[in-house]
Short mmCIF file of C-alpha atoms and ligand atoms in Angstrom, two decimals:
data_model
loop_
_atom_site.label_atom_id
_atom_site.label_comp_id
_atom_site.label_asym_id
_atom_site.label_seq_id
_atom_site.Cartn_x
_atom_site.Cartn_y
_atom_site.Cartn_z
CA MET A 1 44.89 88.87 147.46
CA LYS A 2 46.37 91.41 145.08
CA VAL A 3 49.80 91.48 143.46
CA ILE A 4 51.76 94.63 144.24
CA ALA A 5 54.89 94.81 142.10
CA GLY A 6 57.50 97.55 142.21
CA ASN A 7 59.68 98.49 139.26
CA TRP A 8 62.78 100.28 140.51
CA LYS A 9 64.05 100.90 136.96
CA MET A 10 67.68 102.15 137.10
CA ASN A 11 67.38 103.47 140.65
CA GLY A 12 68.34 102.49 144.17
CA THR A 13 71.18 100.87 146.05
CA THR A 14 71.64 97.57 147.83
CA THR A 15 71.38 99.41 151.14
CA GLY A 16 68.11 100.98 150.01
CA LEU A 17 66.75 97.58 149.04
CA LYS A 18 67.74 96.10 152.41
CA ASP A 19 65.91 98.99 154.11
CA MET A 20 62.81 98.32 151.98
CA ILE A 21 62.91 94.58 152.74
CA SER A 22 63.17 95.19 156.44
CA ALA A 23 60.36 97.80 156.38
CA LEU A 24 58.14 95.28 154.57
CA GLN A 25 58.61 92.66 157.30
CA ASN A 26 56.15 94.43 159.63
CA VAL A 27 53.45 95.22 157.09
CA ASP A 28 50.10 93.60 157.83
CA THR A 29 49.00 92.27 154.43
CA GLU A 30 48.23 89.11 152.52
CA ASN A 31 49.05 90.73 149.20
CA LYS A 32 51.94 89.37 147.17
CA ILE A 33 54.83 91.83 147.05
CA ILE A 34 57.34 91.74 144.19
CA LEU A 35 60.34 94.06 143.82
CA CYS A 36 61.85 94.22 140.33
CA VAL A 37 65.25 95.75 140.88
CA PRO A 38 68.49 96.22 138.91
CA TYR A 39 70.44 92.98 138.31
CA THR A 40 73.16 94.11 140.74
CA MET A 41 70.71 93.95 143.65
CA LEU A 42 69.35 90.46 142.98
CA GLY A 43 70.49 87.67 145.28
CA LEU A 44 69.62 89.39 148.58
CA ASP A 45 67.46 87.65 151.17
CA SER A 46 64.20 89.36 150.29
CA GLY A 47 62.16 88.34 153.35
CA ARG A 48 58.45 88.36 152.64
CA ALA A 49 58.89 89.99 149.22
CA PHE A 50 59.88 88.26 145.98
CA LEU A 51 62.62 89.71 143.81
CA GLY A 52 62.46 90.08 140.07
CA ALA A 53 64.59 91.45 137.25
CA GLN A 54 63.49 94.08 134.74
CA ASP A 55 64.60 92.45 131.50
CA VAL A 56 66.06 89.17 130.26
CA SER A 57 68.09 88.11 127.25
CA THR A 58 66.53 86.00 124.52
CA HIS A 59 69.75 83.92 124.64
CA ASP A 60 70.79 81.40 127.26
CA HIS A 61 74.56 81.98 127.25
CA GLY A 62 77.43 82.93 124.98
CA ALA A 63 78.99 85.96 123.34
CA TYR A 64 76.32 88.55 124.19
CA THR A 65 78.27 91.15 126.13
CA GLY A 66 76.19 92.94 128.72
CA GLU A 67 73.20 90.64 128.53
CA VAL A 68 71.85 88.55 131.41
CA SER A 69 70.06 85.27 130.76
CA ALA A 70 67.01 83.75 132.42
CA SER A 71 69.14 80.95 133.91
CA MET A 72 71.41 83.58 135.50
CA ILE A 73 68.45 85.48 136.93
CA ALA A 74 66.98 82.24 138.29
CA ASP A 75 70.40 81.39 139.75
CA THR A 76 70.15 84.49 142.01
CA GLY A 77 66.93 83.16 143.51
CA ALA A 78 64.77 85.74 141.73
CA LYS A 79 61.32 84.49 140.74
CA TYR A 80 60.00 87.17 138.37
CA VAL A 81 61.10 89.26 135.43
CA ILE A 82 59.45 92.22 133.73
CA VAL A 83 59.37 91.68 129.96
CA GLY A 84 58.47 94.23 127.31
CA HIS A 85 58.36 97.26 129.57
CA SER A 86 57.58 100.38 127.56
CA GLU A 87 61.06 101.78 128.19
CA ARG A 88 62.55 98.62 126.63
CA ARG A 89 60.15 98.95 123.71
CA GLN A 90 60.99 102.66 123.32
CA TYR A 91 64.76 102.78 123.92
CA HIS A 92 65.72 99.29 122.75
CA SER A 93 63.18 98.85 119.95
CA GLU A 94 61.69 95.70 121.48
CA THR A 95 58.81 94.37 119.43
CA ASN A 96 56.15 91.86 120.43
CA ASP A 97 58.25 89.21 118.64
CA VAL A 98 61.29 89.92 120.80
CA VAL A 99 59.12 90.08 123.91
CA ARG A 100 57.66 86.64 123.09
CA GLN A 101 61.16 85.15 122.82
CA LYS A 102 62.07 86.69 126.17
CA VAL A 103 58.90 85.27 127.73
CA SER A 104 59.86 81.80 126.44
CA ALA A 105 63.37 82.19 127.86
CA ALA A 106 61.99 83.25 131.25
CA LEU A 107 59.50 80.37 131.39
CA SER A 108 62.18 77.81 130.48
CA PHE A 109 64.04 78.65 133.66
CA GLY A 110 61.08 78.85 136.02
CA LEU A 111 60.77 82.63 136.09
CA THR A 112 57.31 84.18 135.99
CA PRO A 113 57.29 86.91 133.36
CA ILE A 114 55.39 90.14 133.98
CA ILE A 115 54.51 90.98 130.39
CA CYS A 116 53.80 94.66 129.73
CA VAL A 117 51.45 95.89 127.02
CA GLY A 118 50.04 99.34 126.37
CA GLU A 119 49.53 102.10 123.87
CA THR A 120 51.53 105.27 123.19
CA MET A 121 49.83 108.67 123.11
CA GLU A 122 50.08 108.65 119.33
CA GLU A 123 48.31 105.28 119.18
CA LYS A 124 45.68 106.46 121.67
CA ARG A 125 44.98 109.59 119.61
CA ALA A 126 44.67 107.45 116.50
CA GLY A 127 42.00 105.34 118.21
CA LYS A 128 44.23 102.25 118.24
CA THR A 129 44.30 101.56 121.98
CA MET A 130 42.29 98.32 121.88
CA GLU A 131 44.08 97.03 118.79
CA ILE A 132 47.53 97.63 120.36
CA ILE A 133 46.51 95.99 123.62
CA GLU A 134 45.03 92.91 121.96
CA SER A 135 47.95 92.41 119.56
CA GLY A 136 50.36 93.03 122.44
CA VAL A 137 48.76 90.21 124.42
CA ARG A 138 48.39 87.80 121.49
CA GLU A 139 51.86 88.39 120.02
CA SER A 140 53.89 88.69 123.23
CA ILE A 141 52.76 85.36 124.70
CA PRO A 142 54.00 82.06 123.23
CA ASN A 143 51.43 79.45 122.19
CA ASP A 144 50.43 76.60 124.44
CA ILE A 145 52.13 77.65 127.63
CA ASP A 146 51.28 75.75 130.78
CA LYS A 147 53.15 77.92 133.27
CA ASP A 148 52.18 81.01 135.25
CA ILE A 149 52.49 84.42 133.70
CA ILE A 150 51.38 87.90 134.72
CA VAL A 151 50.20 90.58 132.29
CA ALA A 152 50.50 94.29 133.06
CA TYR A 153 48.50 96.94 131.25
CA GLU A 154 50.66 100.03 131.20
CA PRO A 155 49.36 102.91 129.06
CA ARG A 156 52.70 104.24 127.86
CA TRP A 157 51.58 107.86 127.80
CA ALA A 158 50.75 107.72 131.50
CA ILE A 159 53.96 106.17 132.83
CA GLY A 160 55.93 108.51 135.06
CA ALA A 161 53.72 111.37 133.88
CA GLY A 162 51.37 111.66 136.83
CA LEU A 163 48.53 110.86 134.41
CA THR A 164 46.06 108.01 134.71
CA PRO A 165 43.34 106.79 132.36
CA THR A 166 39.72 107.09 133.48
CA THR A 167 38.10 104.23 135.38
CA GLU A 168 36.14 103.43 132.20
CA GLU A 169 39.33 103.26 130.13
CA ILE A 170 41.01 100.94 132.64
CA THR A 171 37.86 98.78 132.81
CA GLU A 172 37.72 98.51 129.02
CA ALA A 173 41.42 97.65 128.69
CA HIS A 174 41.40 95.04 131.46
CA THR A 175 38.19 93.44 130.18
CA LEU A 176 39.76 93.13 126.74
CA ILE A 177 42.94 91.60 128.21
CA ALA A 178 40.94 89.14 130.34
CA ASN A 179 38.85 88.08 127.33
CA THR A 180 41.91 87.77 125.10
CA LEU A 181 43.76 85.67 127.69
CA SER A 182 40.69 83.51 128.12
CA SER A 183 40.51 82.88 124.36
CA MET A 184 44.16 81.79 124.55
CA GLY A 185 43.37 79.27 127.32
CA LEU A 186 44.97 81.52 129.94
CA SER A 187 42.01 82.60 132.05
CA GLY A 188 42.94 83.31 135.65
CA THR A 189 46.17 85.04 134.64
CA PRO A 190 46.67 88.01 136.98
CA ILE A 191 46.34 91.35 135.17
CA LEU A 192 48.09 94.32 136.77
CA TYR A 193 47.54 98.00 136.05
CA GLY A 194 50.61 100.23 135.90
CA ALA A 195 51.31 103.93 135.31
CA SER A 196 51.36 106.66 137.91
CA VAL A 197 49.94 104.48 140.70
CA LYS A 198 50.24 106.10 144.10
CA ASP A 199 48.78 105.87 147.57
CA SER A 200 45.89 108.17 146.66
CA ASN A 201 44.65 106.21 143.63
CA ALA A 202 45.75 102.61 144.35
CA ALA A 203 42.64 101.37 146.17
CA GLU A 204 40.26 102.82 143.60
CA ILE A 205 42.23 101.33 140.69
CA MET A 206 42.38 97.92 142.37
CA SER A 207 38.61 97.95 142.89
CA ILE A 208 38.08 97.91 139.11
CA PRO A 209 37.02 94.47 137.77
CA ASN A 210 39.90 92.41 136.33
CA VAL A 211 42.53 94.57 138.05
CA ASP A 212 44.41 91.99 140.10
CA GLY A 213 47.11 94.30 141.33
CA VAL A 214 49.42 97.11 140.33
CA LEU A 215 52.86 97.63 138.84
CA VAL A 216 54.37 100.68 140.50
CA GLY A 217 57.36 102.67 139.29
CA GLY A 218 58.31 105.89 141.09
CA ALA A 219 56.18 105.23 144.16
CA SER A 220 57.87 101.86 144.82
CA LEU A 221 61.26 103.33 145.67
CA LYS A 222 60.60 104.45 149.24
CA PRO A 223 58.83 102.48 151.99
CA ASP A 224 56.78 105.57 152.92
CA ASP A 225 55.30 105.67 149.41
CA PHE A 226 55.15 101.93 148.66
CA ILE A 227 53.75 100.50 151.91
CA PRO A 228 50.52 102.58 151.84
CA ILE A 229 49.87 101.20 148.33
CA ILE A 230 50.33 97.65 149.62
CA THR A 231 48.01 98.22 152.58
CA SER A 232 45.40 100.15 150.60
CA VAL A 233 43.69 96.85 149.75
CA LYS A 234 43.22 93.61 151.66
C1 LIG B 301 56.46 101.70 135.28
O1 LIG B 301 57.40 102.22 134.72
O2 LIG B 301 56.29 100.47 135.22
C2 LIG B 301 55.56 102.56 136.04
C3 LIG B 301 54.38 102.10 136.32
O3 LIG B 301 56.03 103.80 136.38
P1 LIG B 301 55.29 104.95 137.23
O4 LIG B 301 54.53 104.27 138.35
O5 LIG B 301 56.40 105.80 137.77
O6 LIG B 301 54.38 105.66 136.29
#
């Protein structure tokens, strides 16, 4: 069983989500399907898929105009939340410290965080890929957690760019993440790969050791693109 998670970013409509949910009903798969959609679309009956948000406040309630807390996300029936996506890190200056607080907030209200880590092109060129990945994992996850989390390796330079790392690069990154999680007492945590996943590369990527599924951006918006990714692996 693989985890196939979609990240709709700031795209889509409620009608589009209903169409996706109904298209997913007939798909022959045992894979877990998660759709992380804008807050405004949470609360729908999501059929066989699970809904998730794309960010969460570090705060629980109060005077934080525009923010949405973990308890509010959980109140919609959503089960997941993406935390530390590269676009949050880039446009909202989220650091590993902030991400860790958001992970704690999510876990306190029963949400499973999908924690994103990955290097920028600048960091890759400077030979810092492994260092950024390991510190991302160690610093974005609170100590001594006993609840489920998911980690997603998303090389930031490859997101939305139609670029993917080599099989060797993905293997190396996922092995490092698996070993780091194991040293933190978190072995068995699903590790997703994300960045420019599509129908034509999904099965190959998911055959790499320690790749337990994929986080899909652009190709998760339309059933015709997303469903072949879901059915590309058993
Ligand atoms: C993402 O933003 O999480 C992502 C993986 O995007 P894309 O698939 O479009 O590269």
